[in-house]
Amino acid sequence: MPDLILRGRVLSFREEPAGYDDTASFRYIEDGGIRIRDGRIAECADFSTLETDGAEIVDHRPHLIVPGFIDAHAHYPQMQVIASWGAKLLDWLEKYTFPEETKFSDPDHCRRIAGYFLDTLTAHGTTTAAVYCTVHPQSAEAFFAAAEERNMAMIAGKVMMDRHAPEALCDAPQSSYDDTTALIGKWHGKGRAHYAITPRFAITSTPEQMEMAEALVRENPGCYLQTHLSENKAEIELTRELYPQARDYFDVYEKYGLLGERSLFGHAIHLTHRERDRMAETGSVAVYCPTSNLFLGSGLYDEAGLKEAGVRRAIATDVGGGTNYSMLRTLDEGYKALQLRGQNIDPLRSFYWASLGNARALKLEDRIGTLEPGTDADITVLDSRATDVMALRMETVKSLQEELFVLQTLGDDRAVAETYIAGHPAK
Ligand code: GUN
Ligand code: ZN
C-alpha cells in the first residue's frame, strides 16, 4: 500500500497547557503533513519537507488535523436510554436504564447496538473510549468483536452486579469472576482491545462480589478497573448504609484493593478532602462527566480542587446519562459547569484534555492522543466553518485559541470532516 499523507493545519499537544497563552505546550503547523504507513504515523512535519512521490495525498486544507478524541467513560447499552426525562441517578437507573439493559441478553441486539455505538463515536471524531457493557458476557463479546472489525482501540468490560437491580440483570460473585476471567483471556491485548474490570458501583455489588473484583484486579495487573464514585447524594447515603465499616465511599473501593493508576472513577463529584487525598496518593483517575452531571442533576465537579490535590483527571461523555456523543459538546458543557463554580478552563487545556490528557489518564499516550511518529494513526479532521453560524463567527477569529473555543462552543459532529481509524478514513 502506498503511504497516505494528510495535508492541513496540524495541532498536537506536548504537555498540559499552563494557561491560555502557553504556546510551548503544543505543536502547530500551518501547512502540515502527516505521513501514514501501516496504520501508524510515520512522519509529522511541514508539508513542504515531505517526500510525496508515490504517496496518496488527501488535502484537508483549511481544516484542522488533531489526534482522535478519547472518551474516558461511556455506556454503549444506553443508546436508547439517552434523553430520558425527569429523574435523578437512582430513579433513572431503575426506571430507564435497567429495563433497557435487560435487552442485552439477546446477542443480536448487542451486535446491533455495539455497531451503532462505534460508528456514532467515529462520526463524532472519537476514536477510543472506556466503555461499560451490561452484565451479560455476550454484551462485551459483541462490543469487542465490533471494535475489532473496525480496528478501534477500545477499553471495555462486562458489568459486575449482583444486587439492587432486577433479577435478570444480576450475576453472582463466582459467575462474575468466571465470566470476566474468560473475557480477559479472550480479548485483553487482542489487537487494539483492553479489558476493564467493571463492578458497576458499590450499591450493586455485595461484599462477596467486591472480593471477586479484588481478586480480578490482583490477578490481571494490566487490565483497567472502572466504576462510579460519589455521583449523587442519595447514592452516597445508600452506599454508607450498605458498607457501614467504610470511612467514606472511596474507602469501600480501597478496602477491596480497587485503587490505582489504572482505576477510573466516574463522576467523583461529592468528595471529602480525605477521598481526594487518597485518590491523589494512589494515582486513581477522577472522570469528569459534565453533560451527565448536569442532566441527572448530580452536582458540580470540582476541577480546581482535584487539580490542587494532585488527582489525575479525565473527561468523558457518560452516554446515556450524558446527553451527547461529541467530545466538543462535552468540552462546552464542561466549561459552562465549571463557570458555575467560578472556574474556567482555557481552550488549549480543553483540547489537550480530550486528546493527550485522556490518553495519559488511560496510560495509552505511547499509542494515541498525539500525532507523534510511531503512534497509531487515529486522527480527527475538524472544520471550524462547518455551519453558517460557525463560519460567520470565524470571520472575527484571530488566534488558534479563539478558533478552538469556537469549535468547542458551536461545534458537534458536523464539525468533524473526517475520522481516521488506524490510518483509514472511517466517517
Ligand atoms: N452509576 C451506576 N450506574 C450508572 C450508570 O449507568 N450511569 C451513571 N451516570 N451512573 C451510574
Ligand atoms: Zn457511567
GROMACS .gro file of C-alpha atoms and ligand atoms in nm:
model
  439
    1MET     CA    1   0.000   0.000   0.000
    2PRO     CA    2   0.130   0.349  -0.079
    3ASP     CA    3   0.183   0.591   0.208
    4LEU     CA    4  -0.110   0.820   0.284
    5ILE     CA    5  -0.030   1.185   0.350
    6LEU     CA    6  -0.289   1.411   0.516
    7ARG     CA    7  -0.234   1.778   0.443
    8GLY     CA    8  -0.380   2.054   0.658
    9ARG     CA    9  -0.327   2.261   0.969
   10VAL     CA   10  -0.185   2.026   1.230
   11LEU     CA   11  -0.223   2.056   1.608
   12SER     CA   12  -0.083   1.819   1.869
   13PHE     CA   13  -0.004   1.872   2.238
   14ARG     CA   14   0.328   1.801   2.406
   15GLU     CA   15   0.235   1.893   2.759
   16GLU     CA   16  -0.058   2.006   2.966
   17PRO     CA   17  -0.102   2.378   2.886
   18ALA     CA   18  -0.028   2.604   3.182
   19GLY     CA   19  -0.268   2.872   3.061
   20TYR     CA   20  -0.438   3.049   2.772
   21ASP     CA   21  -0.110   3.163   2.615
   22ASP     CA   22   0.106   2.858   2.675
   23THR     CA   23   0.227   2.818   2.318
   24ALA     CA   24   0.510   2.587   2.426
   25SER     CA   25   0.257   2.319   2.524
   26PHE     CA   26   0.164   2.228   2.167
   27ARG     CA   27   0.296   2.195   1.817
   28TYR     CA   28   0.103   2.375   1.545
   29ILE     CA   29   0.197   2.354   1.177
   30GLU     CA   30   0.014   2.596   0.948
   31ASP     CA   31   0.070   2.380   0.636
   32GLY     CA   32   0.143   2.041   0.780
   33GLY     CA   33   0.159   1.688   0.651
   34ILE     CA   34   0.110   1.359   0.831
   35ARG     CA   35   0.253   1.052   0.662
   36ILE     CA   36   0.067   0.732   0.747
   37ARG     CA   37   0.217   0.390   0.687
   38ASP     CA   38   0.073   0.056   0.805
   39GLY     CA   39  -0.180   0.226   1.028
   40ARG     CA   40   0.079   0.433   1.211
   41ILE     CA   41   0.209   0.786   1.187
   42ALA     CA   42   0.545   0.775   1.010
   43GLU     CA   43   0.611   1.148   0.990
   44CYS     CA   44   0.450   1.474   1.101
   45ALA     CA   45   0.615   1.785   0.958
   46ASP     CA   46   0.584   2.088   0.732
   47PHE     CA   47   0.418   1.962   0.415
   48SER     CA   48   0.692   2.121   0.206
   49THR     CA   49   0.955   1.896   0.367
   50LEU     CA   50   0.774   1.567   0.295
   51GLU     CA   51   0.875   1.335   0.013
   52THR     CA   52   0.545   1.297  -0.173
   53ASP     CA   53   0.644   1.074  -0.465
   54GLY     CA   54   0.434   0.759  -0.471
   55ALA     CA   55   0.216   0.870  -0.180
   56GLU     CA   56  -0.159   0.926  -0.185
   57ILE     CA   57  -0.228   1.279  -0.068
   58VAL     CA   58  -0.555   1.391   0.090
   59ASP     CA   59  -0.576   1.768   0.108
   60HIS     CA   60  -0.777   1.869   0.414
   61ARG     CA   61  -0.683   2.238   0.400
   62PRO     CA   62  -0.804   2.462   0.559
   63HIS     CA   63  -0.922   2.215   0.821
   64LEU     CA   64  -0.752   2.140   1.150
   65ILE     CA   65  -0.598   1.795   1.195
   66VAL     CA   66  -0.587   1.675   1.557
   67PRO     CA   67  -0.544   1.343   1.737
   68GLY     CA   68  -0.868   1.140   1.754
   69PHE     CA   69  -1.077   1.230   2.058
   70ILE     CA   70  -1.077   1.000   2.358
   71ASP     CA   71  -1.385   0.945   2.575
   72ALA     CA   72  -1.293   0.811   2.920
   73HIS     CA   73  -1.639   0.685   3.029
   74ALA     CA   74  -1.947   0.579   2.831
   75HIS     CA   75  -2.217   0.310   2.836
   76TYR     CA   76  -2.283   0.160   2.496
   77PRO     CA   77  -2.605  -0.017   2.606
   78GLN     CA   78  -2.759   0.321   2.685
   79MET     CA   79  -2.805   0.439   2.326
   80GLN     CA   80  -3.180   0.403   2.373
   81VAL     CA   81  -3.169   0.547   2.725
   82ILE     CA   82  -3.010   0.880   2.631
   83ALA     CA   83  -3.265   1.165   2.658
   84SER     CA   84  -3.489   1.001   2.922
   85TRP     CA   85  -3.686   1.260   3.112
   86GLY     CA   86  -3.724   1.371   3.470
   87ALA     CA   87  -3.515   1.155   3.701
   88LYS     CA   88  -3.205   1.161   3.916
   89LEU     CA   89  -2.949   0.883   3.928
   90LEU     CA   90  -3.112   0.605   4.133
   91ASP     CA   91  -3.462   0.653   3.983
   92TRP     CA   92  -3.313   0.695   3.638
   93LEU     CA   93  -3.132   0.362   3.673
   94GLU     CA   94  -3.447   0.184   3.790
   95LYS     CA   95  -3.695   0.347   3.555
   96TYR     CA   96  -3.499   0.371   3.231
   97THR     CA   97  -3.155   0.213   3.237
   98PHE     CA   98  -3.206  -0.127   3.394
   99PRO     CA   99  -3.509  -0.217   3.176
  100GLU     CA  100  -3.313  -0.121   2.866
  101GLU     CA  101  -3.006  -0.317   2.972
  102THR     CA  102  -3.211  -0.638   3.010
  103LYS     CA  103  -3.245  -0.641   2.630
  104PHE     CA  104  -2.874  -0.723   2.604
  105SER     CA  105  -2.940  -1.087   2.687
  106ASP     CA  106  -3.003  -1.107   2.311
  107PRO     CA  107  -2.674  -1.128   2.118
  108ASP     CA  108  -2.836  -0.984   1.805
  109HIS     CA  109  -2.939  -0.674   1.998
  110CYS     CA  110  -2.585  -0.648   2.142
  111ARG     CA  111  -2.433  -0.665   1.794
  112ARG     CA  112  -2.673  -0.408   1.652
  113ILE     CA  113  -2.619  -0.151   1.927
  114ALA     CA  114  -2.242  -0.209   1.952
  115GLY     CA  115  -2.207  -0.136   1.579
  116TYR     CA  116  -2.422   0.175   1.604
  117PHE     CA  117  -2.228   0.295   1.905
  118LEU     CA  118  -1.884   0.264   1.746
  119ASP     CA  119  -1.999   0.421   1.420
  120THR     CA  120  -2.158   0.706   1.616
  121LEU     CA  121  -1.837   0.770   1.809
  122THR     CA  122  -1.647   0.772   1.480
  123ALA     CA  123  -1.891   1.021   1.328
  124HIS     CA  124  -1.824   1.245   1.628
  125GLY     CA  125  -1.446   1.220   1.594
  126THR     CA  126  -1.393   0.989   1.889
  127THR     CA  127  -1.152   0.703   1.823
  128THR     CA  128  -1.105   0.548   2.169
  129ALA     CA  129  -1.340   0.511   2.466
  130ALA     CA  130  -1.361   0.337   2.803
  131VAL     CA  131  -1.695   0.161   2.782
  132TYR     CA  132  -1.935  -0.020   3.012
  133CYS     CA  133  -2.120  -0.316   2.864
  134THR     CA  134  -2.408  -0.484   3.052
  135VAL     CA  135  -2.397  -0.773   3.298
  136HIS     CA  136  -2.431  -1.017   3.007
  137PRO     CA  137  -2.096  -1.157   2.886
  138GLN     CA  138  -2.241  -1.156   2.532
  139SER     CA  139  -2.268  -0.775   2.551
  140ALA     CA  140  -1.890  -0.749   2.599
  141GLU     CA  141  -1.828  -1.018   2.341
  142ALA     CA  142  -2.031  -0.826   2.081
  143PHE     CA  143  -1.864  -0.498   2.169
  144PHE     CA  144  -1.509  -0.627   2.140
  145ALA     CA  145  -1.595  -0.805   1.814
  146ALA     CA  146  -1.744  -0.485   1.666
  147ALA     CA  147  -1.438  -0.284   1.773
  148GLU     CA  148  -1.207  -0.545   1.625
  149GLU     CA  149  -1.395  -0.532   1.292
  150ARG     CA  150  -1.335  -0.157   1.286
  151ASN     CA  151  -0.980  -0.185   1.422
  152MET     CA  152  -1.069   0.062   1.700
  153ALA     CA  153  -0.871   0.087   2.024
  154MET     CA  154  -1.132   0.030   2.294
  155ILE     CA  155  -1.133  -0.031   2.667
  156ALA     CA  156  -1.442  -0.221   2.784
  157GLY     CA  157  -1.579  -0.467   3.031
  158LYS     CA  158  -1.880  -0.668   3.133
  159VAL     CA  159  -2.055  -0.504   3.426
  160MET     CA  160  -2.044  -0.697   3.754
  161MET     CA  161  -2.366  -0.650   3.958
  162ASP     CA  162  -2.533  -0.892   4.196
  163ARG     CA  163  -2.787  -0.689   4.395
  164HIS     CA  164  -3.014  -0.381   4.396
  165ALA     CA  165  -3.114  -0.446   4.036
  166PRO     CA  166  -3.375  -0.660   3.858
  167GLU     CA  167  -3.313  -1.034   3.883
  168ALA     CA  168  -3.247  -1.052   3.510
  169LEU     CA  169  -2.955  -0.813   3.548
  170CYS     CA  170  -2.786  -0.983   3.840
  171ASP     CA  171  -2.492  -1.220   3.811
  172ALA     CA  172  -2.332  -1.385   4.114
  173PRO     CA  173  -1.987  -1.337   4.269
  174GLN     CA  174  -1.845  -1.656   4.122
  175SER     CA  175  -2.008  -1.624   3.778
  176SER     CA  176  -1.893  -1.260   3.751
  177TYR     CA  177  -1.540  -1.373   3.829
  178ASP     CA  178  -1.556  -1.662   3.582
  179ASP     CA  179  -1.714  -1.459   3.300
  180THR     CA  180  -1.471  -1.170   3.349
  181THR     CA  181  -1.172  -1.404   3.356
  182ALA     CA  182  -1.285  -1.569   3.033
  183LEU     CA  183  -1.338  -1.233   2.860
  184ILE     CA  184  -0.995  -1.108   2.972
  185GLY     CA  185  -0.837  -1.425   2.840
  186LYS     CA  186  -1.007  -1.388   2.506
  187TRP     CA  187  -0.990  -1.013   2.449
  188HIS     CA  188  -0.737  -0.824   2.663
  189GLY     CA  189  -0.442  -0.735   2.444
  190LYS     CA  190  -0.601  -0.887   2.132
  191GLY     CA  191  -0.547  -0.635   1.853
  192ARG     CA  192  -0.633  -0.297   2.000
  193ALA     CA  193  -0.859  -0.424   2.280
  194HIS     CA  194  -0.809  -0.359   2.652
  195TYR     CA  195  -1.020  -0.504   2.929
  196ALA     CA  196  -1.167  -0.304   3.217
  197ILE     CA  197  -1.284  -0.497   3.523
  198THR     CA  198  -1.621  -0.329   3.580
  199PRO     CA  199  -1.803  -0.356   3.914
  200ARG     CA  200  -2.085  -0.109   3.832
  201PHE     CA  201  -2.075   0.068   4.169
  202ALA     CA  202  -2.072  -0.023   4.537
  203ILE     CA  203  -2.452  -0.032   4.560
  204THR     CA  204  -2.495  -0.307   4.303
  205SER     CA  205  -2.217  -0.533   4.433
  206THR     CA  206  -2.227  -0.743   4.751
  207PRO     CA  207  -1.910  -0.759   4.961
  208GLU     CA  208  -1.862  -1.110   4.818
  209GLN     CA  209  -1.863  -0.972   4.465
  210MET     CA  210  -1.626  -0.692   4.564
  211GLU     CA  211  -1.387  -0.963   4.684
  212MET     CA  212  -1.408  -1.115   4.337
  213ALA     CA  213  -1.332  -0.778   4.181
  214GLU     CA  214  -1.033  -0.754   4.415
  215ALA     CA  215  -0.907  -1.094   4.301
  216LEU     CA  216  -0.955  -0.998   3.935
  217VAL     CA  217  -0.757  -0.675   3.979
  218ARG     CA  218  -0.480  -0.861   4.161
  219GLU     CA  219  -0.463  -1.137   3.901
  220ASN     CA  220  -0.476  -0.907   3.597
  221PRO     CA  221  -0.247  -0.609   3.665
  222GLY     CA  222  -0.253  -0.498   3.300
  223CYS     CA  223  -0.631  -0.453   3.298
  224TYR     CA  224  -0.822  -0.140   3.395
  225LEU     CA  225  -1.076  -0.104   3.671
  226GLN     CA  226  -1.377   0.119   3.605
  227THR     CA  227  -1.663   0.209   3.835
  228HIS     CA  228  -1.870   0.503   3.964
  229LEU     CA  229  -1.789   0.719   4.267
  230SER     CA  230  -1.977   0.990   4.460
  231GLU     CA  231  -2.203   1.099   4.180
  232ASN     CA  232  -2.521   1.172   4.370
  233LYS     CA  233  -2.612   1.246   4.734
  234ALA     CA  234  -2.872   0.966   4.766
  235GLU     CA  235  -2.625   0.722   4.613
  236ILE     CA  236  -2.361   0.820   4.870
  237GLU     CA  237  -2.608   0.777   5.156
  238LEU     CA  238  -2.715   0.431   5.042
  239THR     CA  239  -2.352   0.329   4.992
  240ARG     CA  240  -2.275   0.429   5.350
  241GLU     CA  241  -2.567   0.216   5.475
  242LEU     CA  242  -2.453  -0.083   5.272
  243TYR     CA  243  -2.088  -0.053   5.378
  244PRO     CA  244  -2.108   0.087   5.733
  245GLN     CA  245  -1.748  -0.002   5.818
  246ALA     CA  246  -1.606   0.212   5.538
  247ARG     CA  247  -1.477   0.560   5.628
  248ASP     CA  248  -1.638   0.704   5.315
  249TYR     CA  249  -1.742   0.598   4.962
  250PHE     CA  250  -1.389   0.581   4.822
  251ASP     CA  251  -1.284   0.371   5.121
  252VAL     CA  252  -1.525   0.096   5.006
  253TYR     CA  253  -1.319   0.058   4.692
  254GLU     CA  254  -0.996   0.086   4.888
  255LYS     CA  255  -1.099  -0.196   5.122
  256TYR     CA  256  -1.121  -0.419   4.816
  257GLY     CA  257  -0.792  -0.312   4.661
  258LEU     CA  258  -0.952  -0.137   4.365
  259LEU     CA  259  -0.747   0.186   4.368
  260GLY     CA  260  -0.454   0.262   4.144
  261GLU     CA  261  -0.320   0.416   3.827
  262ARG     CA  262  -0.541   0.203   3.602
  263SER     CA  263  -0.854   0.271   3.807
  264LEU     CA  264  -1.112   0.505   3.655
  265PHE     CA  265  -1.374   0.657   3.884
  266GLY     CA  266  -1.667   0.810   3.700
  267HIS     CA  267  -1.806   1.142   3.833
  268ALA     CA  268  -1.614   1.187   4.164
  269ILE     CA  269  -1.823   1.493   4.247
  270HIS     CA  270  -1.902   1.499   4.620
  271LEU     CA  271  -1.564   1.403   4.763
  272THR     CA  272  -1.424   1.470   5.108
  273HIS     CA  273  -1.071   1.600   5.148
  274ARG     CA  274  -0.965   1.256   5.264
  275GLU     CA  275  -1.106   1.095   4.950
  276ARG     CA  276  -0.932   1.345   4.726
  277ASP     CA  277  -0.601   1.296   4.901
  278ARG     CA  278  -0.635   0.920   4.877
  279MET     CA  279  -0.718   0.945   4.506
  280ALA     CA  280  -0.404   1.151   4.457
  281GLU     CA  281  -0.182   0.920   4.663
  282THR     CA  282  -0.296   0.612   4.473
  283GLY     CA  283  -0.283   0.772   4.125
  284SER     CA  284  -0.652   0.691   4.074
  285VAL     CA  285  -0.833   0.882   3.799
  286ALA     CA  286  -1.137   1.107   3.852
  287VAL     CA  287  -1.350   1.117   3.537
  288TYR     CA  288  -1.544   1.439   3.475
  289CYS     CA  289  -1.879   1.372   3.303
  290PRO     CA  290  -2.025   1.721   3.256
  291THR     CA  291  -2.332   1.658   3.040
  292SER     CA  292  -2.437   1.373   3.267
  293ASN     CA  293  -2.369   1.565   3.588
  294LEU     CA  294  -2.597   1.842   3.464
  295PHE     CA  295  -2.862   1.623   3.303
  296LEU     CA  296  -2.909   1.399   3.608
  297GLY     CA  297  -2.875   1.698   3.841
  298SER     CA  298  -2.590   1.518   4.016
  299GLY     CA  299  -2.375   1.814   4.111
  300LEU     CA  300  -2.081   2.032   4.017
  301TYR     CA  301  -1.744   1.862   3.971
  302ASP     CA  302  -1.451   2.050   4.126
  303GLU     CA  303  -1.173   2.059   3.866
  304ALA     CA  304  -0.961   2.315   4.053
  305GLY     CA  305  -0.988   2.129   4.384
  306LEU     CA  306  -0.892   1.796   4.230
  307LYS     CA  307  -0.605   1.951   4.042
  308GLU     CA  308  -0.481   2.125   4.355
  309ALA     CA  309  -0.495   1.794   4.543
  310GLY     CA  310  -0.290   1.630   4.268
  311VAL     CA  311  -0.561   1.393   4.142
  312ARG     CA  312  -0.526   1.257   3.787
  313ARG     CA  313  -0.828   1.364   3.582
  314ALA     CA  314  -1.006   1.260   3.262
  315ILE     CA  315  -1.315   1.386   3.078
  316ALA     CA  316  -1.598   1.184   2.929
  317THR     CA  317  -1.947   1.182   2.780
  318ASP     CA  318  -2.106   0.921   3.013
  319VAL     CA  319  -2.362   0.849   2.744
  320GLY     CA  320  -2.654   0.777   2.816
  321GLY     CA  321  -2.667   0.967   3.147
  322GLY     CA  322  -2.467   1.208   2.937
  323THR     CA  323  -2.653   1.374   2.655
  324ASN     CA  324  -2.413   1.390   2.362
  325TYR     CA  325  -2.161   1.163   2.191
  326SER     CA  326  -1.947   1.460   2.093
  327MET     CA  327  -1.635   1.549   2.290
  328LEU     CA  328  -1.677   1.904   2.155
  329ARG     CA  329  -2.020   1.927   2.317
  330THR     CA  330  -1.873   1.768   2.630
  331LEU     CA  331  -1.593   2.027   2.649
  332ASP     CA  332  -1.850   2.302   2.604
  333GLU     CA  333  -2.078   2.179   2.881
  334GLY     CA  334  -1.772   2.111   3.093
  335TYR     CA  335  -1.662   2.469   3.052
  336LYS     CA  336  -2.006   2.603   3.146
  337ALA     CA  337  -2.045   2.383   3.452
  338LEU     CA  338  -1.704   2.495   3.577
  339GLN     CA  339  -1.805   2.858   3.522
  340LEU     CA  340  -2.080   2.799   3.779
  341ARG     CA  341  -1.804   2.726   4.033
  342GLY     CA  342  -1.602   3.028   3.932
  343GLN     CA  343  -1.353   2.808   3.748
  344ASN     CA  344  -1.275   2.832   3.382
  345ILE     CA  345  -1.062   2.611   3.170
  346ASP     CA  346  -0.893   2.759   2.869
  347PRO     CA  347  -0.940   2.619   2.517
  348LEU     CA  348  -0.587   2.478   2.496
  349ARG     CA  349  -0.642   2.285   2.815
  350SER     CA  350  -0.980   2.161   2.684
  351PHE     CA  351  -0.836   2.023   2.362
  352TYR     CA  352  -0.536   1.883   2.548
  353TRP     CA  353  -0.782   1.708   2.782
  354ALA     CA  354  -0.979   1.536   2.506
  355SER     CA  355  -0.657   1.408   2.347
  356LEU     CA  356  -0.322   1.372   2.528
  357GLY     CA  357  -0.476   1.439   2.870
  358ASN     CA  358  -0.719   1.148   2.843
  359ALA     CA  359  -0.453   0.931   2.678
  360ARG     CA  360  -0.229   0.988   2.981
  361ALA     CA  361  -0.514   0.922   3.221
  362LEU     CA  362  -0.563   0.589   3.041
  363LYS     CA  363  -0.187   0.526   3.022
  364LEU     CA  364  -0.209   0.500   2.644
  365GLU     CA  365  -0.004   0.806   2.548
  366ASP     CA  366   0.260   0.593   2.378
  367ARG     CA  367  -0.007   0.477   2.128
  368ILE     CA  368  -0.275   0.750   2.099
  369GLY     CA  369  -0.352   1.111   2.189
  370THR     CA  370  -0.073   1.281   1.991
  371LEU     CA  371   0.047   1.291   1.630
  372GLU     CA  372   0.395   1.167   1.722
  373PRO     CA  373   0.567   0.937   1.473
  374GLY     CA  374   0.536   0.574   1.579
  375THR     CA  375   0.192   0.615   1.732
  376ASP     CA  376  -0.134   0.482   1.587
  377ALA     CA  377  -0.292   0.695   1.314
  378ASP     CA  378  -0.619   0.772   1.495
  379ILE     CA  379  -0.685   1.122   1.366
  380THR     CA  380  -0.975   1.366   1.353
  381VAL     CA  381  -1.015   1.645   1.097
  382LEU     CA  382  -1.210   1.947   1.221
  383ASP     CA  383  -1.392   2.205   1.010
  384SER     CA  384  -1.422   2.529   1.208
  385ARG     CA  385  -1.663   2.668   0.946
  386ALA     CA  386  -1.891   2.364   0.932
  387THR     CA  387  -2.209   2.566   0.982
  388ASP     CA  388  -2.310   2.915   0.872
  389VAL     CA  389  -2.307   3.029   1.231
  390MET     CA  390  -1.954   2.897   1.283
  391ALA     CA  391  -1.831   3.044   0.953
  392LEU     CA  392  -1.968   3.387   1.043
  393ARG     CA  393  -1.808   3.377   1.387
  394MET     CA  394  -1.479   3.259   1.238
  395GLU     CA  395  -1.459   3.581   1.035
  396THR     CA  396  -1.354   3.762   1.353
  397VAL     CA  397  -1.122   3.495   1.492
  398LYS     CA  398  -0.756   3.592   1.515
  399SER     CA  399  -0.585   3.315   1.710
  400LEU     CA  400  -0.575   2.938   1.743
  401GLN     CA  401  -0.714   2.963   2.096
  402GLU     CA  402  -1.015   3.158   1.970
  403GLU     CA  403  -1.072   2.906   1.693
  404LEU     CA  404  -1.061   2.614   1.937
  405PHE     CA  405  -1.311   2.789   2.158
  406VAL     CA  406  -1.547   2.840   1.863
  407LEU     CA  407  -1.514   2.471   1.776
  408GLN     CA  408  -1.586   2.371   2.134
  409THR     CA  409  -1.874   2.611   2.184
  410LEU     CA  410  -2.051   2.582   1.849
  411GLY     CA  411  -1.922   2.252   1.711
  412ASP     CA  412  -2.058   1.900   1.711
  413ASP     CA  413  -2.041   1.607   1.468
  414ARG     CA  414  -2.098   1.848   1.179
  415ALA     CA  415  -1.756   1.994   1.255
  416VAL     CA  416  -1.591   1.655   1.210
  417ALA     CA  417  -1.491   1.644   0.844
  418GLU     CA  418  -1.323   1.304   0.869
  419THR     CA  419  -1.209   1.050   1.123
  420TYR     CA  420  -0.917   0.816   1.055
  421ILE     CA  421  -0.901   0.490   1.243
  422ALA     CA  422  -0.551   0.338   1.225
  423GLY     CA  423  -0.497   0.537   0.908
  424HIS     CA  424  -0.826   0.455   0.734
  425PRO     CA  425  -1.097   0.716   0.669
  426ALA     CA  426  -1.396   0.588   0.865
  427LYS     CA  427  -1.657   0.862   0.890
  428GUN     N1  428  -2.395   0.465   3.850
  428GUN     C1  429  -2.416   0.332   3.837
  428GUN     N2  430  -2.454   0.300   3.712
  428GUN     C2  431  -2.456   0.416   3.643
  428GUN     C3  432  -2.488   0.449   3.507
  428GUN     O1  433  -2.520   0.364   3.425
  428GUN     N3  434  -2.479   0.580   3.474
  428GUN     C4  435  -2.442   0.676   3.562
  428GUN     N4  436  -2.436   0.802   3.524
  428GUN     N5  437  -2.414   0.648   3.690
  428GUN     C5  438  -2.421   0.520   3.730
  429ZN      ZN  439  -2.141   0.591   3.394
   0.00000   0.00000   0.00000
